[in-house]
Short mmCIF file of C-alpha atoms in Angstrom, two decimals:
data_model
loop_
_atom_site.label_atom_id
_atom_site.label_comp_id
_atom_site.label_asym_id
_atom_site.label_seq_id
_atom_site.Cartn_x
_atom_site.Cartn_y
_atom_site.Cartn_z
CA MET A 64 19.39 -54.18 133.97
CA PHE A 65 16.38 -56.19 135.12
CA PHE A 66 18.35 -57.79 137.91
CA ARG A 67 19.53 -54.40 139.25
CA ILE A 68 16.01 -53.04 139.32
CA THR A 69 14.62 -56.08 141.11
CA ILE A 70 17.36 -55.84 143.68
CA ARG A 71 16.61 -52.18 144.36
CA ILE A 72 12.84 -52.96 144.64
CA GLN A 73 13.54 -55.67 147.07
CA LYS A 74 15.76 -53.36 149.23
CA LEU A 75 13.04 -50.65 149.41
CA GLU A 76 10.44 -53.21 150.23
CA THR A 77 12.48 -54.67 153.05
CA ARG A 78 13.34 -51.14 154.58
CA ASN A 79 9.86 -49.69 154.44
CA PRO A 80 7.06 -51.89 153.18
CA LYS A 81 4.56 -48.99 153.03
CA ARG A 82 6.58 -47.11 150.30
CA HIS A 83 5.47 -47.37 146.75
CA VAL A 84 7.66 -49.38 144.47
CA SER A 85 7.77 -46.62 141.72
CA ARG A 86 10.11 -44.46 143.81
CA VAL A 87 13.17 -46.29 142.63
CA ARG A 88 15.93 -43.96 141.62
CA LYS A 89 16.82 -43.29 138.08
CA GLU A 90 20.13 -44.26 136.69
CA PRO A 91 22.85 -41.60 136.81
CA PHE A 92 23.42 -39.73 133.64
CA ASN A 93 25.80 -41.58 131.40
CA ARG A 94 27.85 -38.99 129.24
CA GLY A 95 29.42 -41.86 127.18
CA ALA A 96 25.98 -43.17 126.20
CA TRP A 97 24.77 -39.71 125.52
CA ALA A 98 27.73 -39.05 123.16
CA VAL A 99 26.91 -42.17 121.21
CA GLU A 100 23.31 -41.38 121.07
CA ARG A 101 24.03 -37.83 119.92
CA GLU A 102 26.39 -39.13 117.15
CA ARG A 103 23.85 -41.70 116.02
CA CYS A 104 21.00 -39.19 115.86
CA GLN A 105 23.17 -36.34 114.55
CA ILE A 106 22.10 -34.13 117.50
CA ALA A 107 24.09 -30.87 118.00
CA ALA A 108 27.04 -31.30 120.33
CA GLU A 109 26.22 -28.55 122.76
CA ARG A 110 23.13 -26.76 123.67
CA PRO A 111 23.10 -23.03 122.95
CA ALA A 112 24.07 -20.83 125.82
CA PRO A 113 20.99 -19.43 127.71
CA ARG A 114 20.01 -15.84 126.92
CA LEU A 115 21.00 -13.66 129.67
CA HIS A 116 18.70 -10.73 128.81
CA ASN A 117 15.13 -10.39 127.67
CA SER A 118 14.16 -8.57 124.56
CA SER A 119 10.88 -6.68 124.09
CA VAL A 120 8.65 -7.56 121.22
CA ALA A 121 9.08 -4.09 119.61
CA ASP A 122 12.87 -4.62 119.60
CA VAL A 123 12.69 -8.16 118.02
CA ALA A 124 10.03 -6.93 115.50
CA GLY A 125 12.25 -3.97 114.53
CA ARG A 126 15.24 -6.21 113.93
CA VAL A 127 13.15 -8.68 111.92
CA LEU A 128 11.62 -5.88 109.71
CA LYS A 129 15.11 -4.46 109.19
CA SER A 130 16.56 -7.76 108.29
CA TRP A 131 13.75 -8.39 105.77
CA LYS A 132 14.07 -4.72 104.48
CA LEU A 133 10.59 -4.03 105.58
CA ASP A 134 11.34 -1.29 108.07
CA GLY A 135 10.73 1.43 105.37
CA ARG A 136 7.44 -0.22 104.40
CA ALA A 137 6.26 0.00 108.04
CA ALA A 138 6.88 3.69 108.23
CA GLU A 139 5.19 4.12 104.79
CA LEU A 140 2.10 2.26 106.09
CA ARG A 141 1.93 4.49 109.23
CA LEU A 142 2.23 7.53 106.92
CA ILE A 143 -0.60 6.44 104.69
CA ALA A 144 -2.85 5.75 107.77
CA ALA A 145 -2.20 9.12 109.20
CA TRP A 146 -2.05 11.15 105.91
CA PRO A 147 -5.35 13.17 106.28
CA GLU A 148 -4.30 14.17 109.87
CA ILE A 149 -0.80 15.24 108.66
CA VAL A 150 -1.60 17.37 105.63
CA GLY A 151 -5.25 18.22 106.47
CA PRO A 152 -8.42 17.09 104.67
CA GLN A 153 -8.28 19.57 101.77
CA VAL A 154 -4.68 18.65 100.72
CA ALA A 155 -5.39 14.97 101.37
CA ALA A 156 -8.16 15.06 98.83
CA HIS A 157 -5.84 16.15 96.09
CA ALA A 158 -2.55 14.46 97.24
CA ARG A 159 -1.46 11.10 98.44
CA PRO A 160 1.80 9.55 99.73
CA GLY A 161 3.73 7.45 97.30
CA ARG A 162 6.85 5.38 97.91
CA LEU A 163 9.29 5.94 100.56
CA GLU A 164 12.98 5.00 99.61
CA ARG A 165 16.08 6.01 101.42
CA GLY A 166 14.44 9.02 103.15
CA LEU A 167 12.78 10.36 100.05
CA LEU A 168 9.04 10.42 100.07
CA VAL A 169 7.27 10.86 96.70
CA VAL A 170 3.94 12.65 97.11
CA TYR A 171 1.56 12.24 94.12
CA VAL A 172 -0.56 15.25 93.42
CA ALA A 173 -3.84 15.23 91.48
CA ASN A 174 -3.14 18.10 88.97
CA SER A 175 -0.59 20.71 88.06
CA VAL A 176 -2.36 23.52 89.91
CA TRP A 177 -2.12 21.61 93.32
CA LEU A 178 1.45 20.74 92.41
CA ALA A 179 2.47 24.34 91.94
CA GLU A 180 0.63 25.39 95.01
CA LEU A 181 2.22 22.65 97.23
CA ASN A 182 5.67 23.24 95.83
CA ARG A 183 5.41 26.93 96.42
CA MET A 184 3.84 27.17 99.88
CA PHE A 185 3.36 23.86 101.64
CA GLN A 186 6.37 21.69 101.01
CA LYS A 187 8.42 22.65 104.24
CA PRO A 188 5.43 22.60 106.61
CA MET A 189 4.23 19.28 105.13
CA LEU A 190 7.80 17.77 105.71
CA ASP A 191 7.74 19.10 109.31
CA ASN A 192 4.35 17.60 110.02
CA ILE A 193 5.40 14.26 108.58
CA ARG A 194 8.59 14.19 110.77
CA ARG A 195 6.63 15.10 113.87
CA ARG A 196 3.95 12.60 113.25
CA LEU A 197 6.18 9.65 112.54
CA GLY A 198 8.54 10.61 115.26
CA THR A 199 11.69 9.63 113.37
CA ASN A 200 13.87 10.77 110.50
CA ASP A 201 12.50 8.18 108.15
CA VAL A 202 11.59 11.09 105.82
CA ARG A 203 14.32 13.46 104.98
CA THR A 204 13.07 15.01 101.82
CA LEU A 205 9.95 15.30 99.68
CA ARG A 206 9.49 15.17 96.01
CA LEU A 207 6.01 16.36 94.63
CA GLN A 208 5.04 15.04 91.29
CA LEU A 209 1.83 14.48 89.21
CA ASP A 210 -0.11 11.31 90.09
CA PRO A 211 0.53 8.74 87.34
CA ASP A 212 -2.84 7.09 88.46
CA PRO A 213 -5.20 10.06 89.37
CA PRO A 214 -8.50 9.21 90.89
CA ASN A 215 -11.46 9.50 88.35
CA ARG A 216 -13.27 12.77 88.69
CA LYS A 217 -16.90 12.96 87.57
#
C-alpha cells in the first residue's frame, strides 16, 4: 500500500512539478472489502431505496397522529379552543365539550334547565356549527348530559 502511493506521487511529481501532492486518486471501490466490512460491523446489506415523492408536514403529522391514535384528540383540542365561537358566549358559559370518541361528542351541561333547553332547541344547530367549524365529519352525533364536575357557583 505504501509503495503504491509513493510510486503515484513520484509519477505526479515527474509530470508536473507544480501540482500539489494531495491530488492522488483514491483507490477504486472494492465491493469484496465492503462486503467483509458490512458483515463484520453488521451493517444492513442494502441501502433503502430513495423516496421518489416528497410529503408535506401536514400529511406526515396526520399519519403519525393516526398511528398513535391521537387524531381524535387533535380534533377535540381544536373544538375546545373554538368552543365559545361555535356555540356562542351564553351557551359556552353553561356547557363545555367533553370527550370525542368514534364520532360521538359528549357535551357537559351545568344544570338540568340548560340541559333541557339545549336538547329541545339547540342540539341540531350546535352539531351543524361544530361540523362547519372543524371542517370534517369528526363529530357525527352529540350527547348532552349533566356535568359530573360542574364549575363552582358563588
